[in-house]
Tab-separated table of C-alpha atoms in Angstrom:
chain	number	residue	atom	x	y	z
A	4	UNK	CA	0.000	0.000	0.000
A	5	UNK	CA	0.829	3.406	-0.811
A	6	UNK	CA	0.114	6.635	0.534
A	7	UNK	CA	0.616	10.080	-0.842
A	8	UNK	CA	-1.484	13.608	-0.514
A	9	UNK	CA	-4.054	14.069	-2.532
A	10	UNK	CA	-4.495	15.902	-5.806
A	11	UNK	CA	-6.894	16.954	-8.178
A	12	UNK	CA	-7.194	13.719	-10.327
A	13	UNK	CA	-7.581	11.766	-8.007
A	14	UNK	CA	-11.364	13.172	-6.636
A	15	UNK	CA	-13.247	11.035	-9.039
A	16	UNK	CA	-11.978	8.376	-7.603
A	17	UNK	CA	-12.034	9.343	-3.816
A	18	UNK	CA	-15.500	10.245	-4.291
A	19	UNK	CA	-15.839	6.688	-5.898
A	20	UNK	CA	-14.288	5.066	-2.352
A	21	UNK	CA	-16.429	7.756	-0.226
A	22	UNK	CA	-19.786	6.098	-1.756
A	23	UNK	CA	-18.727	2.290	-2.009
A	24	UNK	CA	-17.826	2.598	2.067
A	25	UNK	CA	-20.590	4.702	3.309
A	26	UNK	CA	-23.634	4.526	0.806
A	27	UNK	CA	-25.919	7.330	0.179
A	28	UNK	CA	-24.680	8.809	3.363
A	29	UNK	CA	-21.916	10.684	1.500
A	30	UNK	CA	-20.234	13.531	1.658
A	31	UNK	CA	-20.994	15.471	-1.752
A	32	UNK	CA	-18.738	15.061	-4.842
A	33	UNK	CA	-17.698	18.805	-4.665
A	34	UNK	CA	-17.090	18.509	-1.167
A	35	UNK	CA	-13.624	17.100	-1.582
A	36	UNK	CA	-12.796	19.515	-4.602
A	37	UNK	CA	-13.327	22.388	-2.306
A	38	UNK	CA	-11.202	20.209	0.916
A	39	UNK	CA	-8.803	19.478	-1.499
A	40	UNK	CA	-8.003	23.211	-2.074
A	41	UNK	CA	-8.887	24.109	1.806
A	42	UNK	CA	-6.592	21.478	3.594
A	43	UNK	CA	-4.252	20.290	0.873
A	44	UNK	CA	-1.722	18.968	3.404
A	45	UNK	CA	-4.524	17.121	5.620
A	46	UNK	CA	-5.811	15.063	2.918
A	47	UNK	CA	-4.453	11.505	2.314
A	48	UNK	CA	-4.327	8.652	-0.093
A	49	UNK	CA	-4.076	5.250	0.370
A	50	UNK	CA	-3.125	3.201	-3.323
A	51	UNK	CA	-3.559	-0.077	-3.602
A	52	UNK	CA	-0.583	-2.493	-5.481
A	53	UNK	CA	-2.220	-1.726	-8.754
A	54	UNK	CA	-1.800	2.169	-8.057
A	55	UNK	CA	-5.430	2.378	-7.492
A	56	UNK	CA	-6.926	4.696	-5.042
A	57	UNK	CA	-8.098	2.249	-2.154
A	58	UNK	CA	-8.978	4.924	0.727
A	59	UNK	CA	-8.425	7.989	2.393
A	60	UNK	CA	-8.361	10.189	5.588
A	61	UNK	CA	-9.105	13.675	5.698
A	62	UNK	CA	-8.382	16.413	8.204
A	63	UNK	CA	-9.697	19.673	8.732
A	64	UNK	CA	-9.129	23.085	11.539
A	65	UNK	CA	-11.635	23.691	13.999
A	66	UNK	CA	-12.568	27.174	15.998
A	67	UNK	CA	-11.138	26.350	18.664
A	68	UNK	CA	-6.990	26.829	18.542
A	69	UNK	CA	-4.908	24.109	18.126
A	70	UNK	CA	-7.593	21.683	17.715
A	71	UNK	CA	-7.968	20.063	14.335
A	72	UNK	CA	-10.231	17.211	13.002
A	73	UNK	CA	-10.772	14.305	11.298
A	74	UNK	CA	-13.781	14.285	9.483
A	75	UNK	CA	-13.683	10.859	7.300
A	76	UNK	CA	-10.892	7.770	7.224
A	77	UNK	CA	-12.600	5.245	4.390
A	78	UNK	CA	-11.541	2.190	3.177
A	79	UNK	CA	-12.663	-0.237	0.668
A	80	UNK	CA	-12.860	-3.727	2.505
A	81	UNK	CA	-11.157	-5.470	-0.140
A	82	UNK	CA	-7.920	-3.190	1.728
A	83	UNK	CA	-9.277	-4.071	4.844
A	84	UNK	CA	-7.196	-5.847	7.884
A	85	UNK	CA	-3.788	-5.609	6.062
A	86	UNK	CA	-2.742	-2.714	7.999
A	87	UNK	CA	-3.618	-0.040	5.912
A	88	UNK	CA	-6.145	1.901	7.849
A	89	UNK	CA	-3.257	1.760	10.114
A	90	UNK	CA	-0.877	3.646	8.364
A	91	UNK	CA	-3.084	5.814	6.305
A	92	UNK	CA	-4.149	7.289	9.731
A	93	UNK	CA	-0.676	7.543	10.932
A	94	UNK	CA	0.123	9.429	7.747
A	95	UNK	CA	-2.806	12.002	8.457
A	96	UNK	CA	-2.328	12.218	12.485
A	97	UNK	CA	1.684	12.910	11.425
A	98	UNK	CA	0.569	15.853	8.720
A	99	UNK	CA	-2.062	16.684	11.884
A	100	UNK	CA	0.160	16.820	14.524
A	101	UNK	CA	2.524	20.135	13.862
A	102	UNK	CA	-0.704	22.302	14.109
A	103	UNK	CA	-2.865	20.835	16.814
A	104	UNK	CA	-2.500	19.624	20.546
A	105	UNK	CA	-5.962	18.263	20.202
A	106	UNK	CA	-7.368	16.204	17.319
A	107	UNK	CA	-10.945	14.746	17.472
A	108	UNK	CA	-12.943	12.859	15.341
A	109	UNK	CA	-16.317	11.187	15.390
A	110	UNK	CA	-17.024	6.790	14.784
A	111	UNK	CA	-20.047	4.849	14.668
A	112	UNK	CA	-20.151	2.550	18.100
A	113	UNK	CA	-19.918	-0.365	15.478
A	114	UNK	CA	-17.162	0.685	13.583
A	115	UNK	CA	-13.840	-1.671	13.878
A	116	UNK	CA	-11.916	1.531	13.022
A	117	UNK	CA	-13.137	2.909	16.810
A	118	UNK	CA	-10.290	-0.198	18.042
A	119	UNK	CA	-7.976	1.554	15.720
A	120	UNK	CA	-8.965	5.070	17.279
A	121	UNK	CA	-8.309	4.004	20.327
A	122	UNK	CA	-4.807	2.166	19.544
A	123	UNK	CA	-3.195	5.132	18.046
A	124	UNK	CA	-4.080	6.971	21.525
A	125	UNK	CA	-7.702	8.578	20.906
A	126	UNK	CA	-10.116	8.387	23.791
A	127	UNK	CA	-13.877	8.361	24.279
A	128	UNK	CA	-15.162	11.816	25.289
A	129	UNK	CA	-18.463	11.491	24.453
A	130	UNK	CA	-21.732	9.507	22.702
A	131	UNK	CA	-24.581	10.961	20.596
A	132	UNK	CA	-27.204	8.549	19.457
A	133	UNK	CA	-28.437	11.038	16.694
A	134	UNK	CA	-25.368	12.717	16.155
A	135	UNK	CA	-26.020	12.436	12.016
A	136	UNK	CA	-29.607	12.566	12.282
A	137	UNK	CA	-31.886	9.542	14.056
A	138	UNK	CA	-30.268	5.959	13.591
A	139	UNK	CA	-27.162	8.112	13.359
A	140	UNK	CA	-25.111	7.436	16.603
A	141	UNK	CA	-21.197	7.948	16.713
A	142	UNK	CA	-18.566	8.066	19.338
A	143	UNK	CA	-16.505	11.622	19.974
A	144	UNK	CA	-12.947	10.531	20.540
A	145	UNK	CA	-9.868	12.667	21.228
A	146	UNK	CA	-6.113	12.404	21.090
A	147	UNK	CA	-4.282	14.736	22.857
A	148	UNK	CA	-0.464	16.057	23.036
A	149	UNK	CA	2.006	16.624	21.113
Protein backbone atom coordinates (compact mmCIF):
# COMPACT_ATOMS: atom_id res chain seq x y z
CA UNK A 1 0.00 0.00 0.00
CA UNK A 2 0.83 3.41 -0.81
CA UNK A 3 0.11 6.64 0.53
CA UNK A 4 0.62 10.08 -0.84
CA UNK A 5 -1.48 13.61 -0.51
CA UNK A 6 -4.05 14.07 -2.53
CA UNK A 7 -4.50 15.90 -5.81
CA UNK A 8 -6.89 16.95 -8.18
CA UNK A 9 -7.19 13.72 -10.33
CA UNK A 10 -7.58 11.77 -8.01
CA UNK A 11 -11.36 13.17 -6.64
CA UNK A 12 -13.25 11.03 -9.04
CA UNK A 13 -11.98 8.38 -7.60
CA UNK A 14 -12.03 9.34 -3.82
CA UNK A 15 -15.50 10.25 -4.29
CA UNK A 16 -15.84 6.69 -5.90
CA UNK A 17 -14.29 5.07 -2.35
CA UNK A 18 -16.43 7.76 -0.23
CA UNK A 19 -19.79 6.10 -1.76
CA UNK A 20 -18.73 2.29 -2.01
CA UNK A 21 -17.83 2.60 2.07
CA UNK A 22 -20.59 4.70 3.31
CA UNK A 23 -23.63 4.53 0.81
CA UNK A 24 -25.92 7.33 0.18
CA UNK A 25 -24.68 8.81 3.36
CA UNK A 26 -21.92 10.68 1.50
CA UNK A 27 -20.23 13.53 1.66
CA UNK A 28 -20.99 15.47 -1.75
CA UNK A 29 -18.74 15.06 -4.84
CA UNK A 30 -17.70 18.81 -4.66
CA UNK A 31 -17.09 18.51 -1.17
CA UNK A 32 -13.62 17.10 -1.58
CA UNK A 33 -12.80 19.51 -4.60
CA UNK A 34 -13.33 22.39 -2.31
CA UNK A 35 -11.20 20.21 0.92
CA UNK A 36 -8.80 19.48 -1.50
CA UNK A 37 -8.00 23.21 -2.07
CA UNK A 38 -8.89 24.11 1.81
CA UNK A 39 -6.59 21.48 3.59
CA UNK A 40 -4.25 20.29 0.87
CA UNK A 41 -1.72 18.97 3.40
CA UNK A 42 -4.52 17.12 5.62
CA UNK A 43 -5.81 15.06 2.92
CA UNK A 44 -4.45 11.50 2.31
CA UNK A 45 -4.33 8.65 -0.09
CA UNK A 46 -4.08 5.25 0.37
CA UNK A 47 -3.13 3.20 -3.32
CA UNK A 48 -3.56 -0.08 -3.60
CA UNK A 49 -0.58 -2.49 -5.48
CA UNK A 50 -2.22 -1.73 -8.75
CA UNK A 51 -1.80 2.17 -8.06
CA UNK A 52 -5.43 2.38 -7.49
CA UNK A 53 -6.93 4.70 -5.04
CA UNK A 54 -8.10 2.25 -2.15
CA UNK A 55 -8.98 4.92 0.73
CA UNK A 56 -8.42 7.99 2.39
CA UNK A 57 -8.36 10.19 5.59
CA UNK A 58 -9.11 13.68 5.70
CA UNK A 59 -8.38 16.41 8.20
CA UNK A 60 -9.70 19.67 8.73
CA UNK A 61 -9.13 23.09 11.54
CA UNK A 62 -11.64 23.69 14.00
CA UNK A 63 -12.57 27.17 16.00
CA UNK A 64 -11.14 26.35 18.66
CA UNK A 65 -6.99 26.83 18.54
CA UNK A 66 -4.91 24.11 18.13
CA UNK A 67 -7.59 21.68 17.72
CA UNK A 68 -7.97 20.06 14.33
CA UNK A 69 -10.23 17.21 13.00
CA UNK A 70 -10.77 14.30 11.30
CA UNK A 71 -13.78 14.29 9.48
CA UNK A 72 -13.68 10.86 7.30
CA UNK A 73 -10.89 7.77 7.22
CA UNK A 74 -12.60 5.25 4.39
CA UNK A 75 -11.54 2.19 3.18
CA UNK A 76 -12.66 -0.24 0.67
CA UNK A 77 -12.86 -3.73 2.51
CA UNK A 78 -11.16 -5.47 -0.14
CA UNK A 79 -7.92 -3.19 1.73
CA UNK A 80 -9.28 -4.07 4.84
CA UNK A 81 -7.20 -5.85 7.88
CA UNK A 82 -3.79 -5.61 6.06
CA UNK A 83 -2.74 -2.71 8.00
CA UNK A 84 -3.62 -0.04 5.91
CA UNK A 85 -6.14 1.90 7.85
CA UNK A 86 -3.26 1.76 10.11
CA UNK A 87 -0.88 3.65 8.36
CA UNK A 88 -3.08 5.81 6.31
CA UNK A 89 -4.15 7.29 9.73
CA UNK A 90 -0.68 7.54 10.93
CA UNK A 91 0.12 9.43 7.75
CA UNK A 92 -2.81 12.00 8.46
CA UNK A 93 -2.33 12.22 12.48
CA UNK A 94 1.68 12.91 11.43
CA UNK A 95 0.57 15.85 8.72
CA UNK A 96 -2.06 16.68 11.88
CA UNK A 97 0.16 16.82 14.52
CA UNK A 98 2.52 20.13 13.86
CA UNK A 99 -0.70 22.30 14.11
CA UNK A 100 -2.87 20.83 16.81
CA UNK A 101 -2.50 19.62 20.55
CA UNK A 102 -5.96 18.26 20.20
CA UNK A 103 -7.37 16.20 17.32
CA UNK A 104 -10.94 14.75 17.47
CA UNK A 105 -12.94 12.86 15.34
CA UNK A 106 -16.32 11.19 15.39
CA UNK A 107 -17.02 6.79 14.78
CA UNK A 108 -20.05 4.85 14.67
CA UNK A 109 -20.15 2.55 18.10
CA UNK A 110 -19.92 -0.37 15.48
CA UNK A 111 -17.16 0.69 13.58
CA UNK A 112 -13.84 -1.67 13.88
CA UNK A 113 -11.92 1.53 13.02
CA UNK A 114 -13.14 2.91 16.81
CA UNK A 115 -10.29 -0.20 18.04
CA UNK A 116 -7.98 1.55 15.72
CA UNK A 117 -8.96 5.07 17.28
CA UNK A 118 -8.31 4.00 20.33
CA UNK A 119 -4.81 2.17 19.54
CA UNK A 120 -3.20 5.13 18.05
CA UNK A 121 -4.08 6.97 21.53
CA UNK A 122 -7.70 8.58 20.91
CA UNK A 123 -10.12 8.39 23.79
CA UNK A 124 -13.88 8.36 24.28
CA UNK A 125 -15.16 11.82 25.29
CA UNK A 126 -18.46 11.49 24.45
CA UNK A 127 -21.73 9.51 22.70
CA UNK A 128 -24.58 10.96 20.60
CA UNK A 129 -27.20 8.55 19.46
CA UNK A 130 -28.44 11.04 16.69
CA UNK A 131 -25.37 12.72 16.16
CA UNK A 132 -26.02 12.44 12.02
CA UNK A 133 -29.61 12.57 12.28
CA UNK A 134 -31.89 9.54 14.06
CA UNK A 135 -30.27 5.96 13.59
CA UNK A 136 -27.16 8.11 13.36
CA UNK A 137 -25.11 7.44 16.60
CA UNK A 138 -21.20 7.95 16.71
CA UNK A 139 -18.57 8.07 19.34
CA UNK A 140 -16.50 11.62 19.97
CA UNK A 141 -12.95 10.53 20.54
CA UNK A 142 -9.87 12.67 21.23
CA UNK A 143 -6.11 12.40 21.09
CA UNK A 144 -4.28 14.74 22.86
CA UNK A 145 -0.46 16.06 23.04
CA UNK A 146 2.01 16.62 21.11
Amino acid sequence: MKLRPAQRADLAAIFAVEQAVFGSHVYPDFFFRQALDLWPGWFWLAEDEAGQIAGYALGAPSQQPDELWLLSLALLPSCRGQGAGKALMQAALAAMRPQANTIRLTVDPANPAAELYRRLGFVETGREADYFGPGEARLVMQWQGR
